[in-house]
Short mmCIF file of C-alpha atoms in Angstrom, two decimals:
data_model
loop_
_atom_site.label_atom_id
_atom_site.label_comp_id
_atom_site.label_asym_id
_atom_site.label_seq_id
_atom_site.Cartn_x
_atom_site.Cartn_y
_atom_site.Cartn_z
CA UNK A 260 107.17 0.81 68.22
CA UNK A 261 106.17 4.31 69.27
CA UNK A 262 106.81 7.40 67.18
CA UNK A 263 106.39 11.15 67.56
CA UNK A 264 104.58 12.97 64.73
CA UNK A 265 105.35 16.66 64.64
CA UNK A 266 102.51 18.66 63.06
CA UNK A 267 102.53 22.15 61.61
CA UNK A 268 100.70 24.69 63.76
CA UNK A 269 97.69 25.01 61.50
CA UNK A 270 94.30 23.33 60.86
CA UNK A 271 94.38 21.39 64.13
CA UNK A 272 91.03 19.63 63.61
CA UNK A 273 92.22 18.20 60.29
CA UNK A 274 95.37 16.50 61.62
CA UNK A 275 94.09 13.14 62.87
CA UNK A 276 91.66 12.79 59.97
CA UNK A 277 94.54 13.10 57.51
CA UNK A 278 96.89 10.77 59.38
CA UNK A 279 94.20 8.09 59.78
CA UNK A 280 93.35 8.37 56.09
CA UNK A 281 97.01 7.98 55.16
CA UNK A 282 97.21 4.85 57.32
CA UNK A 283 94.38 3.35 55.23
CA UNK A 284 96.01 4.37 51.95
CA UNK A 285 99.39 2.90 52.92
CA UNK A 286 98.00 -0.17 54.64
CA UNK A 287 99.69 0.74 57.92
CA UNK A 288 98.43 -0.41 61.32
CA UNK A 289 98.15 2.87 63.24
CA UNK A 290 97.23 3.46 66.87
CA UNK A 291 97.07 6.98 68.28
CA UNK A 292 98.58 6.78 71.77
CA UNK A 293 98.56 10.43 72.86
CA UNK A 294 97.27 13.56 71.14
CA UNK A 295 95.94 17.03 71.95
CA UNK A 296 95.10 19.74 69.46
CA UNK A 297 96.84 22.12 71.88
CA UNK A 298 100.19 20.53 71.05
CA UNK A 299 102.04 20.00 67.75
CA UNK A 300 103.15 16.53 68.86
CA UNK A 301 101.25 13.27 68.50
CA UNK A 302 102.45 9.97 69.93
CA UNK A 303 101.50 6.97 67.76
CA UNK A 304 102.22 3.26 67.66
CA UNK A 305 103.38 1.72 64.35
CA UNK A 306 104.83 -1.65 63.35
CA UNK A 307 108.23 -0.34 62.21
CA UNK A 308 110.31 2.61 61.05
CA UNK A 309 109.48 1.62 57.46
CA UNK A 310 105.78 1.92 58.30
CA UNK A 311 106.46 5.35 59.81
CA UNK A 312 108.12 6.49 56.57
CA UNK A 313 105.15 5.25 54.52
CA UNK A 314 102.65 6.95 56.83
CA UNK A 315 104.28 10.37 56.69
CA UNK A 316 105.60 10.56 53.14
CA UNK A 317 102.54 12.24 51.59
CA UNK A 318 101.21 14.08 54.65
CA UNK A 319 100.55 17.80 54.26
CA UNK A 320 99.78 18.80 57.85
CA UNK A 321 102.61 16.83 59.48
CA UNK A 322 106.19 18.02 59.23
CA UNK A 323 108.16 14.99 60.35
CA UNK A 324 108.08 11.72 62.27
CA UNK A 325 110.58 10.64 64.93
CA UNK A 326 111.31 7.39 66.71
CA UNK A 327 110.11 7.93 70.28
CA UNK A 328 112.87 7.45 72.85
CA UNK A 329 111.55 9.05 76.02
CA UNK A 330 109.50 11.76 77.70
CA UNK A 331 109.46 13.44 81.09
CA UNK A 332 108.00 16.38 82.97
CA UNK A 333 111.52 17.69 83.57
CA UNK A 334 114.87 17.34 81.80
CA UNK A 335 116.13 15.16 84.63
CA UNK A 336 113.10 12.88 84.34
CA UNK A 337 113.67 12.73 80.58
CA UNK A 338 117.26 11.54 81.08
CA UNK A 339 116.14 8.83 83.48
CA UNK A 340 113.58 7.66 80.91
CA UNK A 341 116.18 7.67 78.10
CA UNK A 342 118.51 5.46 80.16
CA UNK A 343 115.70 3.13 81.15
CA UNK A 344 114.04 2.74 77.73
CA UNK A 345 116.82 2.95 75.15
CA UNK A 346 120.13 1.67 76.52
CA UNK A 347 119.84 -1.41 74.29
CA UNK A 348 119.76 0.86 71.19
CA UNK A 349 122.85 2.94 71.90
CA UNK A 350 125.35 0.61 70.24
CA UNK A 351 123.61 1.12 66.86
CA UNK A 352 124.56 4.82 66.90
CA UNK A 353 128.11 4.57 68.22
CA UNK A 354 129.92 5.20 64.89
CA UNK A 355 127.54 7.12 62.53
CA UNK A 356 127.54 10.92 62.34
CA UNK A 357 124.84 12.75 64.27
CA UNK A 358 123.54 16.05 65.57
CA UNK A 359 121.17 17.25 68.29
CA UNK A 360 118.35 19.81 67.98
CA UNK A 361 116.18 21.53 70.57
CA UNK A 362 112.68 22.62 69.53
CA UNK A 363 110.11 24.28 71.71
CA UNK A 364 106.42 25.13 71.51
CA UNK A 365 104.99 28.21 73.29
CA UNK A 366 108.33 28.78 74.98
CA UNK A 367 111.85 29.98 74.28
CA UNK A 368 115.48 29.17 74.97
CA UNK A 369 118.68 31.15 74.59
CA UNK A 370 121.55 29.69 72.57
CA UNK A 371 123.42 28.97 75.81
CA UNK A 372 120.43 27.13 77.26
CA UNK A 373 120.00 25.04 74.12
CA UNK A 374 123.70 24.11 74.22
CA UNK A 375 123.41 23.14 77.87
CA UNK A 376 120.45 20.87 77.10
CA UNK A 377 122.39 19.20 74.29
CA UNK A 378 125.48 18.73 76.45
CA UNK A 379 123.37 17.08 79.14
CA UNK A 380 123.13 14.03 76.85
CA UNK A 381 126.90 13.47 77.03
CA UNK A 382 126.34 10.09 78.71
CA UNK A 383 125.19 8.67 75.35
CA UNK A 384 128.14 6.68 73.88
CA UNK A 385 128.01 8.31 70.45
CA UNK A 386 131.58 8.48 69.12
CA UNK A 387 130.79 9.40 65.51
CA UNK A 388 131.43 12.89 64.09
CA UNK A 389 129.00 15.71 64.81
CA UNK A 390 127.70 17.10 61.52
CA UNK A 391 125.34 20.02 61.35
CA UNK A 392 124.56 19.29 57.68
CA UNK A 393 123.30 15.93 56.43
CA UNK A 394 124.20 13.80 59.46
CA UNK A 395 123.30 10.12 59.55
CA UNK A 396 121.02 10.66 62.53
CA UNK A 397 119.24 13.63 64.08
CA UNK A 398 118.15 13.54 67.71
CA UNK A 399 115.64 16.15 68.84
CA UNK A 400 114.49 17.42 72.22
CA UNK A 401 110.90 18.72 72.02
CA UNK A 402 109.73 21.03 74.79
CA UNK A 403 106.03 21.76 75.32
CA UNK A 404 105.57 24.94 77.35
CA UNK A 405 102.46 26.46 78.98
CA UNK A 406 100.54 29.06 77.00
CA UNK A 407 102.06 32.57 77.19
CA UNK A 408 105.08 31.22 79.03
CA UNK A 409 107.43 33.93 77.70
CA UNK A 410 105.47 37.04 78.85
CA UNK A 411 104.53 35.28 82.08
CA UNK A 412 108.17 34.49 82.82
CA UNK A 413 107.61 30.74 83.21
CA UNK A 414 111.00 29.08 83.46
CA UNK A 415 110.34 25.41 82.66
CA UNK A 416 108.23 23.44 80.15
CA UNK A 417 105.34 21.17 81.08
CA UNK A 418 106.65 18.17 79.14
CA UNK A 419 109.84 17.20 77.31
CA UNK A 420 110.09 14.56 74.55
CA UNK A 421 113.16 13.02 72.95
CA UNK A 422 113.26 11.22 69.60
CA UNK A 423 115.30 10.23 66.56
CA UNK A 424 114.34 11.66 63.18
CA UNK A 425 112.91 9.06 60.79
CA UNK A 426 111.37 10.90 57.83
CA UNK A 427 109.98 14.21 56.59
CA UNK A 428 106.54 14.77 55.09
CA UNK A 429 105.45 16.31 51.78
CA UNK A 430 104.51 19.65 53.31
CA UNK A 431 106.80 21.50 50.89
CA UNK A 432 104.41 20.50 48.07
CA UNK A 433 102.13 23.32 49.25
CA UNK A 434 104.52 25.84 47.69
CA UNK A 435 104.58 24.00 44.37
CA UNK A 436 100.79 24.26 44.09
CA UNK A 437 100.53 27.76 45.57
CA UNK A 438 97.66 29.65 43.92
CA UNK A 439 99.90 32.70 43.53
CA UNK A 440 101.99 30.68 41.09
CA UNK A 441 99.09 29.01 39.28
CA UNK A 442 98.26 30.13 35.78
CA UNK A 443 94.47 30.10 36.15
CA UNK A 444 92.42 30.72 39.30
CA UNK A 445 89.20 32.42 40.38
CA UNK A 446 88.09 34.16 43.56
CA UNK A 447 86.72 30.87 44.91
CA UNK A 448 89.68 28.59 44.10
CA UNK A 449 90.55 26.48 47.14
CA UNK A 450 94.05 27.11 48.46
CA UNK A 451 96.68 24.46 47.78
CA UNK A 452 97.13 23.29 51.37
CA UNK A 453 93.46 22.50 51.98
CA UNK A 454 93.02 21.04 48.49
CA UNK A 455 95.83 18.57 49.14
CA UNK A 456 94.57 17.76 52.64
CA UNK A 457 91.07 17.14 51.24
CA UNK A 458 92.52 14.78 48.63
CA UNK A 459 94.38 12.88 51.36
CA UNK A 460 91.34 12.56 53.62
CA UNK A 461 89.27 11.37 50.64
CA UNK A 462 91.90 8.63 49.99
CA UNK A 463 93.04 9.82 46.54
CA UNK A 464 95.57 7.34 45.16
CA UNK A 465 96.74 5.74 41.89
CA UNK A 466 94.12 3.68 40.09
CA UNK A 467 91.17 5.59 41.56
CA UNK A 468 88.56 7.79 39.87
CA UNK A 469 87.74 11.10 41.58
CA UNK A 470 85.02 13.56 40.64
CA UNK A 471 84.23 17.19 41.53
CA UNK A 472 80.68 18.28 40.56
CA UNK A 473 81.53 21.95 41.30
CA UNK A 474 84.92 21.89 39.64
CA UNK A 475 85.47 25.61 38.88
CA UNK A 476 89.15 26.05 38.03
CA UNK A 477 90.07 22.53 39.13
CA UNK A 478 91.82 22.85 42.50
CA UNK A 479 90.52 19.50 43.81
CA UNK A 480 91.09 17.39 40.66
CA UNK A 481 94.61 18.84 40.44
CA UNK A 482 95.30 17.84 44.07
CA UNK A 483 93.86 14.35 43.54
CA UNK A 484 95.89 13.97 40.34
CA UNK A 485 99.08 14.83 42.21
CA UNK A 486 98.47 11.80 44.42
CA UNK A 487 97.89 9.62 41.36
CA UNK A 488 94.08 9.56 41.04
CA UNK A 489 92.28 10.23 37.76
CA UNK A 490 90.43 13.54 38.10
CA UNK A 491 87.05 14.35 36.54
CA UNK A 492 84.84 17.39 37.00
CA UNK A 493 81.82 19.37 35.94
CA UNK A 494 80.41 22.83 36.59
CA UNK A 495 77.15 24.58 35.87
CA UNK A 496 79.16 27.38 34.26
CA UNK A 497 81.32 26.02 31.45
CA UNK A 498 83.12 29.35 31.23
CA UNK A 499 84.91 28.64 34.52
CA UNK A 500 86.28 25.45 33.00
CA UNK A 501 87.31 26.94 29.65
CA UNK A 502 88.67 30.23 30.98
CA UNK A 503 90.47 32.18 28.26
CA UNK A 504 91.81 28.96 26.75
CA UNK A 505 95.32 27.55 26.64
CA UNK A 506 97.22 28.00 29.90
CA UNK A 507 94.40 30.18 31.25
CA UNK A 508 92.02 27.24 31.66
CA UNK A 509 91.40 24.22 33.84
CA UNK A 510 93.29 22.03 31.40
CA UNK A 511 96.09 24.59 31.44
CA UNK A 512 96.41 24.06 35.21
CA UNK A 513 96.95 20.34 34.66
CA UNK A 514 99.53 21.11 31.99
CA UNK A 515 101.35 23.52 34.30
CA UNK A 516 101.96 20.68 36.77
CA UNK A 517 102.51 18.04 34.06
CA UNK A 518 99.47 16.10 35.25
CA UNK A 519 97.65 15.81 31.90
CA UNK A 520 97.72 12.01 32.09
CA UNK A 521 95.61 12.16 35.27
CA UNK A 522 92.84 14.35 33.81
CA UNK A 523 89.86 12.25 32.77
CA UNK A 524 87.51 14.91 31.41
CA UNK A 525 85.49 17.98 32.40
CA UNK A 526 82.09 19.08 31.16
CA UNK A 527 79.33 21.63 31.78
CA UNK A 528 76.47 20.31 33.89
CA UNK A 529 74.95 20.70 37.32
CA UNK A 530 74.50 18.03 39.94
CA UNK A 531 70.86 17.20 39.22
CA UNK A 532 71.09 17.66 35.43
CA UNK A 533 74.09 15.49 34.77
CA UNK A 534 75.02 12.98 32.06
CA UNK A 535 76.40 10.73 34.81
CA UNK A 536 73.91 7.94 35.29
CA UNK A 537 72.63 7.37 38.80
CA UNK A 538 73.04 3.83 40.06
CA UNK A 539 76.34 3.31 38.23
CA UNK A 540 78.74 3.23 41.13
CA UNK A 541 82.00 4.25 39.51
CA UNK A 542 83.60 6.92 41.70
CA UNK A 543 86.19 6.05 44.32
CA UNK A 544 85.92 9.58 45.66
CA UNK A 545 83.87 12.75 45.30
CA UNK A 546 85.50 15.97 46.51
CA UNK A 547 84.01 19.43 46.18
CA UNK A 548 83.47 22.88 47.61
CA UNK A 549 79.84 23.68 46.67
CA UNK A 550 78.83 27.32 46.17
CA UNK A 551 77.71 29.07 49.33
CA UNK A 552 75.31 31.37 47.48
CA UNK A 553 76.52 34.56 49.21
CA UNK A 554 77.52 36.70 46.21
CA UNK A 555 74.41 35.59 44.38
CA UNK A 556 71.71 33.08 45.17
CA UNK A 557 72.27 29.42 44.46
CA UNK A 558 71.17 28.43 40.98
CA UNK A 559 70.43 25.21 39.14
CA UNK A 560 69.58 24.57 35.49
CA UNK A 561 65.88 24.93 34.77
CA UNK A 562 62.97 27.39 34.73
CA UNK A 563 61.38 28.96 37.78
CA UNK A 564 57.92 28.78 36.17
CA UNK A 565 57.88 26.91 32.82
CA UNK A 566 54.18 27.69 32.20
CA UNK A 567 54.87 31.44 32.20
CA UNK A 568 57.93 31.24 29.94
CA UNK A 569 57.13 28.69 27.22
CA UNK A 570 59.33 30.60 24.72
CA UNK A 571 62.41 29.69 26.79
CA UNK A 572 61.55 26.03 26.41
CA UNK A 573 61.28 26.41 22.65
CA UNK A 574 64.53 28.39 22.55
CA UNK A 575 66.27 25.58 24.41
CA UNK A 576 64.98 22.99 21.96
CA UNK A 577 66.10 25.10 19.03
CA UNK A 578 69.45 26.48 20.22
CA UNK A 579 70.48 24.05 22.98
CA UNK A 580 73.19 22.43 20.89
CA UNK A 581 74.82 25.71 19.85
CA UNK A 582 78.20 26.43 21.51
CA UNK A 583 77.15 29.92 22.63
CA UNK A 584 73.81 28.85 24.12
CA UNK A 585 73.43 29.80 27.79
CA UNK A 586 70.75 27.64 29.45
CA UNK A 587 68.34 29.32 31.88
CA UNK A 588 68.72 28.81 35.61
CA UNK A 589 66.33 28.82 38.55
CA UNK A 590 66.80 29.41 42.32
CA UNK A 591 68.14 26.46 44.28
CA UNK A 592 67.67 25.66 47.95
CA UNK A 593 70.77 25.32 50.14
CA UNK A 594 69.31 22.28 51.93
CA UNK A 595 68.21 20.76 48.64
CA UNK A 596 71.79 21.10 47.40
CA UNK A 597 73.14 19.29 50.47
CA UNK A 598 70.60 16.49 50.04
CA UNK A 599 71.39 16.21 46.33
CA UNK A 600 75.12 15.91 47.04
CA UNK A 601 74.51 13.05 49.47
CA UNK A 602 72.00 11.35 47.16
CA UNK A 603 74.40 11.58 44.23
CA UNK A 604 77.26 10.17 46.32
CA UNK A 605 75.15 7.30 47.62
CA UNK A 606 74.24 6.30 44.04
CA UNK A 607 77.64 6.70 42.38
CA UNK A 608 80.34 5.89 44.99
CA UNK A 609 81.83 2.41 45.18
CA UNK A 610 81.75 0.58 48.51
CA UNK A 611 84.08 2.37 50.96
CA UNK A 612 84.40 5.26 48.50
CA UNK A 613 84.54 8.65 50.16
CA UNK A 614 82.63 11.89 49.81
CA UNK A 615 84.49 14.94 51.16
CA UNK A 616 82.78 18.27 50.76
CA UNK A 617 82.96 21.70 52.36
CA UNK A 618 79.90 23.19 54.05
CA UNK A 619 79.57 26.63 55.70
CA UNK A 620 77.77 27.23 58.96
CA UNK A 621 77.34 29.89 61.62
CA UNK A 622 79.36 29.56 64.82
CA UNK A 623 76.30 30.44 66.91
CA UNK A 624 74.72 27.21 68.21
CA UNK A 625 71.21 28.46 67.50
CA UNK A 626 72.05 29.18 63.85
CA UNK A 627 74.43 26.30 63.27
CA UNK A 628 73.52 24.12 60.29
CA UNK A 629 73.60 20.45 61.29
CA UNK A 630 75.79 17.93 59.50
CA UNK A 631 73.57 16.30 56.84
CA UNK A 632 73.13 12.53 57.02
CA UNK A 633 72.19 9.71 54.65
CA UNK A 634 71.46 6.03 55.43
CA UNK A 635 74.03 4.87 52.86
CA UNK A 636 76.79 7.16 54.08
CA UNK A 637 78.75 6.93 57.33
CA UNK A 638 80.33 10.11 58.70
CA UNK A 639 84.08 9.53 58.95
CA UNK A 640 85.37 12.95 59.98
CA UNK A 641 84.18 16.52 60.50
CA UNK A 642 87.02 19.06 60.31
CA UNK A 643 86.42 22.74 61.00
CA UNK A 644 88.09 25.90 59.72
CA UNK A 645 86.93 28.81 61.90
CA UNK A 646 86.65 32.37 60.64
CA UNK A 647 84.99 35.20 62.56
CA UNK A 648 81.29 34.50 63.09
CA UNK A 649 81.13 31.56 60.75
CA UNK A 650 83.07 28.43 59.91
CA UNK A 651 83.32 25.96 57.11
CA UNK A 652 83.48 22.25 57.70
CA UNK A 653 85.12 19.56 55.65
CA UNK A 654 82.68 16.67 56.10
CA UNK A 655 83.85 13.24 54.99
CA UNK A 656 81.61 10.21 54.52
CA UNK A 657 82.21 6.57 53.64
CA UNK A 658 79.83 4.71 51.33
CA UNK A 659 78.81 1.61 53.27
CA UNK A 660 77.86 -1.56 51.42
CA UNK A 661 74.20 -2.16 50.58
CA UNK A 662 73.94 -5.07 53.01
CA UNK A 663 74.85 -2.66 55.83
CA UNK A 664 72.12 -0.15 54.96
CA UNK A 665 69.06 -0.41 57.19
CA UNK A 666 66.00 -0.75 54.90
CA UNK A 667 63.74 1.10 57.35
CA UNK A 668 66.17 4.00 57.60
CA UNK A 669 66.47 4.20 53.81
CA UNK A 670 62.69 4.11 53.39
CA UNK A 671 62.23 6.84 56.00
CA UNK A 672 64.88 8.95 54.30
CA UNK A 673 63.17 8.82 50.91
CA UNK A 674 59.76 9.48 52.50
CA UNK A 675 60.97 12.46 54.55
CA UNK A 676 59.36 15.88 54.33
CA UNK A 677 61.18 17.95 51.72
CA UNK A 678 59.61 21.25 52.75
CA UNK A 679 63.07 22.69 53.27
CA UNK A 680 63.39 22.97 49.50
CA UNK A 681 60.52 25.46 49.25
CA UNK A 682 60.99 29.20 48.97
CA UNK A 683 61.30 31.93 46.39
CA UNK A 684 63.97 34.46 47.38
CA UNK A 685 67.70 33.76 47.72
CA UNK A 686 67.54 34.38 51.49
CA UNK A 687 64.54 32.09 51.97
CA UNK A 688 66.32 29.30 50.11
CA UNK A 689 69.65 29.76 51.84
CA UNK A 690 69.83 30.18 55.65
CA UNK A 691 73.60 30.66 55.54
CA UNK A 692 73.28 33.56 53.10
CA UNK A 693 70.59 35.13 55.26
CA UNK A 694 72.74 34.84 58.36
CA UNK A 695 75.86 36.07 56.56
CA UNK A 696 74.28 39.39 55.61
CA UNK A 697 72.76 39.76 59.06
CA UNK A 698 76.26 39.17 60.53
CA UNK A 699 74.82 36.03 62.14
CA UNK A 700 72.85 38.01 64.69
CA UNK A 701 70.07 35.92 66.19
CA UNK A 702 66.50 36.63 65.07
CA UNK A 703 64.48 38.47 67.67
#
């Protein structure tokens, strides 16, 4: 059976990645028949209406799914297609209540025109009552118009679709988790929509363990917990986790949404100085938004030059266990951070577990930072959120099984030149930071 997915007009490059991830989570056989990021509609093939309901029920970027009845380049062609494709279905809708809607993209219709379109379907033998509120069935005409059709005075759409409403998505959940209503946030807290989308693409689901090594105020673990996963997290700065205590803390955010049962634990640590043992593959998913190092340079626990500051080593040995001890930090390379994220994921993700993390880059091709790779990780999706002169990508990987990893590729990866980790200043260690403050103007 074919169905029409209607997407919200936002985050176009994330749409298919989320829908395909949801098909894996729900165990639904999905085939994308027709899609363009220039249109809010996607035509897909699914086994049944029940499968369509399962696919869409936790989607954030989709709005609804409809049983596909017909399409045509004109209204007349649409009617011919309806009669040809669906005459055998009409008897099922003879008695139930119903209503018709007309929706349009990049175009417009007057009330009289919409009524005329609806009345043109009067050949359908639907004898049930018309109900504008809570009808048994909703039939929708979707019109896709050319860009700028209203100011250009274009009179007809490019394509017209017709379908029967099957189910709505969970897009309204965005408002429930809106940061404006959350008790504890910071300037870098990820907004609710993208947190939930990230959790979907990473396959968060009941019975799974998810971890955020840059947890901050907990946006990603909260989103994963909403979908039933057990959330864990750590941060180099324990103060961001603790907040002011009570409701003004990461734990307070879980309590606000009544998700305490899905919070594993949180602790202060950085990615390369972590109590989590490498080689113990326990995580079903790792989701994070690493620091970009713009406000201040990237930092990691440690000393820049231990030989010149031996007293700091002794202070750490003496006071390290005290609750008010603040460990020293040293500059951290942007590329080293990316490599460490991939290394950590390769050593701690279960087979087919997913790593989804956000990475900034310049829009200029000459300054664009390439997508990092690892022999144990397969790139599943690269979704892009564009700003002015820079973008941030949500890069998702799948941990392949060890028997699929090429030994030569793994050996070459571990033997690679790590010169990109060298440098002393924040700008030397972070090409994105350097480009950001230069407004991404190319070097002469």
